Backbone as CSV, one residue per row, in Angstrom:
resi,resn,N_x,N_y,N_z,CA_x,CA_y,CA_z,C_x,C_y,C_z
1,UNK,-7.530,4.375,-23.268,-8.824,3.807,-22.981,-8.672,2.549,-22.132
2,UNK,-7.736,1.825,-22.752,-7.327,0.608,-21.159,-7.208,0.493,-20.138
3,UNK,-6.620,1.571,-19.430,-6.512,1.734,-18.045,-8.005,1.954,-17.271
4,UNK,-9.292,2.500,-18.097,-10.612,2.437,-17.404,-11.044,1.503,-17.729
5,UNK,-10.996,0.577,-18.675,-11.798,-0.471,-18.860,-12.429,-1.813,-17.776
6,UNK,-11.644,-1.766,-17.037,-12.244,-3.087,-15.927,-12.708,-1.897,-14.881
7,UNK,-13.661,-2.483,-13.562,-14.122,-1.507,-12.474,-12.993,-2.008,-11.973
8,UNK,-12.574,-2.664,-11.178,-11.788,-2.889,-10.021,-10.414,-1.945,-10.467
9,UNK,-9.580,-2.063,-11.592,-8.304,-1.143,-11.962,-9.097,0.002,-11.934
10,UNK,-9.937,0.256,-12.639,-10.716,1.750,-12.644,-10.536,2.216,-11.488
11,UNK,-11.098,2.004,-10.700,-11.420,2.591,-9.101,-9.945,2.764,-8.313
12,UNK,-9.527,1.304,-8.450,-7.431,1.736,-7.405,-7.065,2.772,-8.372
13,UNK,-7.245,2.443,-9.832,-6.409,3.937,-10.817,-6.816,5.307,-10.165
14,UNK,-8.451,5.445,-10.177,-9.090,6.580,-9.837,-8.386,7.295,-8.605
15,UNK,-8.299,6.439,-7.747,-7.826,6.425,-5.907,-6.232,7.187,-6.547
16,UNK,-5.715,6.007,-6.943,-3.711,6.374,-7.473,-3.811,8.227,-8.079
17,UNK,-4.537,8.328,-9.239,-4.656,9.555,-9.875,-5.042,10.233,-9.481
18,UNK,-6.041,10.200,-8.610,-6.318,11.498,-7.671,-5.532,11.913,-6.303
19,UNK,-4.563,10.987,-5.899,-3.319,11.449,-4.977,-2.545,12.140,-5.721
20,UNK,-2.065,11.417,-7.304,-1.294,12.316,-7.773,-1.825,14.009,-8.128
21,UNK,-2.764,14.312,-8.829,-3.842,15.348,-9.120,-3.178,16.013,-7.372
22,UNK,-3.860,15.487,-6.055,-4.125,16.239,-4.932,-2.261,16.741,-4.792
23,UNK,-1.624,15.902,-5.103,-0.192,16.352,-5.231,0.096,17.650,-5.919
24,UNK,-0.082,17.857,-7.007,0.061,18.568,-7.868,-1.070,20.195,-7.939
25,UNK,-1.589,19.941,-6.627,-2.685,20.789,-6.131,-3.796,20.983,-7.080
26,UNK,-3.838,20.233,-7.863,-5.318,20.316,-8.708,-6.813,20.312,-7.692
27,UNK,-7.388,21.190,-7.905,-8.970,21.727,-7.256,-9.479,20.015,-7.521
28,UNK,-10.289,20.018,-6.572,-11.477,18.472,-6.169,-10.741,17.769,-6.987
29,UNK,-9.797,16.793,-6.598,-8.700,15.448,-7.340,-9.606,14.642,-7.449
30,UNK,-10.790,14.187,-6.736,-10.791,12.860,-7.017,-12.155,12.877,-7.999
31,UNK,-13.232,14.522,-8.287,-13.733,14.551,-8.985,-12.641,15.038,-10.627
32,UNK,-12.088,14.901,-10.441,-11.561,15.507,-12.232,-10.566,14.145,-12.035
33,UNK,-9.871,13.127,-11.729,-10.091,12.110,-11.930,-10.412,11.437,-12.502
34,UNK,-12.324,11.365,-11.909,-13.057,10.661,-12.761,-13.274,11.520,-14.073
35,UNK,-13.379,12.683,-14.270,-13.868,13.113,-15.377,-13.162,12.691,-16.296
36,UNK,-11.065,12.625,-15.964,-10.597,12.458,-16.839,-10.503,11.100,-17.228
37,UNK,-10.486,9.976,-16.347,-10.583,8.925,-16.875,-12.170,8.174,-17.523
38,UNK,-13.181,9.220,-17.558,-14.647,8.796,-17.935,-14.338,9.522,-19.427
39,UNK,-13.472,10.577,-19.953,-13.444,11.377,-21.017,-12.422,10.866,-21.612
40,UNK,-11.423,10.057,-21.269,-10.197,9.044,-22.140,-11.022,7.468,-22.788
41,UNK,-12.192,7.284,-21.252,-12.617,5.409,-21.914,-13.783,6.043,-23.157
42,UNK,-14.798,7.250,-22.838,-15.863,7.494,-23.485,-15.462,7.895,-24.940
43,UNK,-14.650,8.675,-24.812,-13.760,9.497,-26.265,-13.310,8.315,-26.827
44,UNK,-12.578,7.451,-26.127,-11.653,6.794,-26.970,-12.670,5.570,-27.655
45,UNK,-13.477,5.071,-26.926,-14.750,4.085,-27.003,-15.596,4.928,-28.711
46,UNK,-15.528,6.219,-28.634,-16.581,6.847,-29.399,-15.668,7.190,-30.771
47,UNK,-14.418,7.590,-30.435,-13.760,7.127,-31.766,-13.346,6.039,-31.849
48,UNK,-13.264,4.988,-31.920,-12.869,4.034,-31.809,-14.267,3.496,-32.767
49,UNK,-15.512,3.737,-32.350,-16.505,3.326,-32.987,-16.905,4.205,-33.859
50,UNK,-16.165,5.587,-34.179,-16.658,6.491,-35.271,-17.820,7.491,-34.978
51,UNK,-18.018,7.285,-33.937,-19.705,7.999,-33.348,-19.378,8.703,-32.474
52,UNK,-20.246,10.185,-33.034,-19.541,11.016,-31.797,-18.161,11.737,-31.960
53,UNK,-17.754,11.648,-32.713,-16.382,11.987,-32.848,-15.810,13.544,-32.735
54,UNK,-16.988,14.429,-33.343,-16.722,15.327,-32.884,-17.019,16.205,-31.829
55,UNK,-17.612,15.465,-31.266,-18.372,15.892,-30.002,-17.372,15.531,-29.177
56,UNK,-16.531,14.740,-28.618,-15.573,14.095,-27.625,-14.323,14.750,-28.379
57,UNK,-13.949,14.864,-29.367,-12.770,15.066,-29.413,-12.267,16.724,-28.653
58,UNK,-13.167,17.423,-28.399,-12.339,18.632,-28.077,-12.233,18.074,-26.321
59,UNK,-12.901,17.517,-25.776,-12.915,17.276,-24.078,-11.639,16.538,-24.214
60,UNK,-11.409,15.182,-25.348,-9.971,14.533,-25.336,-8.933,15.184,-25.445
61,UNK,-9.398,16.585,-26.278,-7.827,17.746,-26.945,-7.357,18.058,-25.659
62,UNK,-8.692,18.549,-24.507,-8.285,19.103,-23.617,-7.540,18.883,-22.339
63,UNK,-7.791,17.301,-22.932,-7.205,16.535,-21.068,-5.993,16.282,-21.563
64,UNK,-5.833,15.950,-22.940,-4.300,16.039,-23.642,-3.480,17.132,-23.679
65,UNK,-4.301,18.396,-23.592,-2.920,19.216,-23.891,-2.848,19.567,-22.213
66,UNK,-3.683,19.618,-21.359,-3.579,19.760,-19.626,-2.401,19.017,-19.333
67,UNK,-2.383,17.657,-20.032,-1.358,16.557,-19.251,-0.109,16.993,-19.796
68,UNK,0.081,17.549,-21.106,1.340,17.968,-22.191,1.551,18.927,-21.132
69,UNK,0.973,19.844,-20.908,1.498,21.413,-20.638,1.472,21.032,-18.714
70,UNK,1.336,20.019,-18.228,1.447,20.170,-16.305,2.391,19.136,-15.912
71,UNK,2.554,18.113,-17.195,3.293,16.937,-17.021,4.291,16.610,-17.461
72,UNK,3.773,16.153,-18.980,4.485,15.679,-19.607,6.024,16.534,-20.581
73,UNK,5.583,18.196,-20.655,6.795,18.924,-20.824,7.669,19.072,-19.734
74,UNK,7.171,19.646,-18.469,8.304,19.742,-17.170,8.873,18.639,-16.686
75,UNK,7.985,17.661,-16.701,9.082,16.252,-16.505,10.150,15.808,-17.231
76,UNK,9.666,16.196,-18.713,11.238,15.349,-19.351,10.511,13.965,-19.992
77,UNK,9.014,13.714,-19.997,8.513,12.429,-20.058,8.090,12.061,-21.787
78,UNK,8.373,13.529,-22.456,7.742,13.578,-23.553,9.144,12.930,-24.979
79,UNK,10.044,12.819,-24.189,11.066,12.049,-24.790,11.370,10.818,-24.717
80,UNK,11.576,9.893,-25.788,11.538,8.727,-25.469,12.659,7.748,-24.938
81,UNK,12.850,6.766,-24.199,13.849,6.503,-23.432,14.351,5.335,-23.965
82,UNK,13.966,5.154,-25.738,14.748,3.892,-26.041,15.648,4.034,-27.017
């Protein structure tokens, strides 16, 4: 949820993540982007406050297991390096 919280990081993040996304040939980068960083601050904002919780949590399951299963297993990133 930190990384959306201010506009100005929001927006260079948005810009950064959607090169990576257009890298990785993901369809319209700089709209799923925003979705995903509007569905990490909103989810995390809505549990965080208890409201909503089950309503956001399956959009959060989903951008989590997208990033597990495109990223974070083929990289090697899901192990920790300390």
């Amino acid at each position: 949820m930190f990384h959306g919280a201010w506009l100005r990081q929001a927006v260079q993040g948005a810009r950064n993540f959607a090169s990576i996304l257009h890298t990785m040939g993901v369809p319209a980068p700089h709209l799923m982007a925003w979705l995903t960083i509007l569905t990490e601050l909103i989810g995390g904002l809505a549990v965080l406050l208890g409201a909503f919780v089950a309503l956001v949590s399956l959009p959060m399951a989903a951008v989590l297991l997208v990033a597990m299963l495109t990223v974070h297993l083929p990289m090697g990133s899901a192990r920790s390096s300390c």
